[in-house]
Amino acid sequence: MRQAAYSIQAPSAVVMVRPHNFTVNTETAADNRFQVLANTGEDLARAAYDEITRAAQTLESHGIAVHLFEDEGVETPDSVFPNNWFSTHAGGHVAIYPMKAESRRRERRPDVIEMLKARYRVQDVIDYSGLEPDGLFLEGTGAMVLDHIDRVAYAVRSDRTDPIALERFCTHFNFEPMVFDARDGNGVPIYHTNVLMCIATGFAMIGADMMTDSRRRHEVITRLERSGRSIVRLTNEQISHFAGNALELQGREGRVLALSMTALAALDANQRAMIEESVVIVPLDIPTVERAGGSVRCTLAGIHLTPRA
């Protein structure tokens, strides 16, 4: 039975960025095997603009507040993925993150932070971007999948998730780091944790087969099960279709799971049934955006802050 009760895991508001000049970022292609390079003449910009517009409208129809920002620039090809450069946390805390690619560092926007301060109760903003000159990167809730209930930060070890930066974040924000190695079926390291893992209130979706250390795999799954969650195991093929890149949100009539139509089509009937025991599935059609190597979860920066009266 689906639960309508409030959960700290599921934000009721998000930030989205609508790109006007969307393209696939060649700078990040080296370690993001989920990207699909564009063919000459394809009108990706218009398609991505329309996809984000419709996705925002769909979420709003379910009672989720969407703060939609425009990106009219041409130097920020991945701006549609704002969850990587900032995150918000209960108690009025905001984090700003160090990004590996120089083009992605330009995504950080003061107007987003000012909106958060104006519309929500923000006590402090901790900016880790000063770690970039030292080559220390931590790409937000792409690099980390956060369990806000059990206070665990799950993180795949990669160039985009430096252990020093992760430790600093966990110390400041009161999370326990749980780091593991993961590779796809071809042995290629996974670049972001949120492509293989989604933690909701009552369940967790995870590409366990990608975790290379069997002992660590057992520890992660056991930790999630002890938090009272059902485990939805995803195959490598399902991960390649973004089945792990989803986000639980608090809607008007209960919690929902936002994921792409690509991801939903990859799930089998039993997996859907497990998910639907606690949430309503809300599929969003963003195939053009997915060519940049991220899916629905990446387009949503959840707001875990208290609104101002």
PDB file of C-alpha atoms in Angstrom, residues 20 22 26 36 49 67 70 110 122 149 171 180 188 193 223 235 237 239 257 261 266-267 280 292 296 301 308:
ATOM      1  CA  HIS A  20      18.236  26.601 -24.938  1.00  0.00           C
ATOM      2  CA  PHE A  22      21.645  21.761 -25.489  1.00  0.00           C
ATOM      3  CA  THR A  26      32.574  16.110 -25.553  1.00  0.00           C
ATOM      4  CA  VAL A  36      25.745   9.268 -27.202  1.00  0.00           C
ATOM      5  CA  TYR A  49      14.095  22.213 -24.428  1.00  0.00           C
ATOM      6  CA  HIS A  67      11.723  26.053  -9.845  1.00  0.00           C
ATOM      7  CA  GLU A  70      16.628  29.046 -18.095  1.00  0.00           C
ATOM      8  CA  PRO A 110      24.276  32.655  -7.931  1.00  0.00           C
ATOM      9  CA  VAL A 122      18.822  28.720   4.517  1.00  0.00           C
ATOM     10  CA  ILE A 149      17.009   8.737   6.866  1.00  0.00           C
ATOM     11  CA  THR A 171      31.791  15.562   8.397  1.00  0.00           C
ATOM     12  CA  PHE A 180      32.650   0.988  -3.193  1.00  0.00           C
ATOM     13  CA  VAL A 188      34.621   0.214 -17.493  1.00  0.00           C
ATOM     14  CA  THR A 193      26.855   6.557  -8.245  1.00  0.00           C
ATOM     15  CA  ARG A 223      22.856  -1.865   5.345  1.00  0.00           C
ATOM     16  CA  THR A 235      20.717  -5.918 -14.148  1.00  0.00           C
ATOM     17  CA  GLU A 237      21.349  -4.019 -19.068  1.00  0.00           C
ATOM     18  CA  ILE A 239      21.342   0.168 -15.677  1.00  0.00           C
ATOM     19  CA  LEU A 257       9.106   7.962  -8.245  1.00  0.00           C
ATOM     20  CA  MET A 261      10.277   6.236 -19.960  1.00  0.00           C
ATOM     21  CA  ALA A 266      13.570  -1.638 -18.896  1.00  0.00           C
ATOM     22  CA  LEU A 267      11.950  -2.757 -15.624  1.00  0.00           C
ATOM     23  CA  VAL A 280       3.280   6.070  -7.817  1.00  0.00           C
ATOM     24  CA  ALA A 292      24.195  13.521 -22.656  1.00  0.00           C
ATOM     25  CA  VAL A 296      15.708  12.014 -14.825  1.00  0.00           C
ATOM     26  CA  ALA A 301      18.061  18.978  -7.740  1.00  0.00           C
ATOM     27  CA  ARG A 308       9.472  30.493   4.219  1.00  0.00           C
TER      28      ARG A 308
END
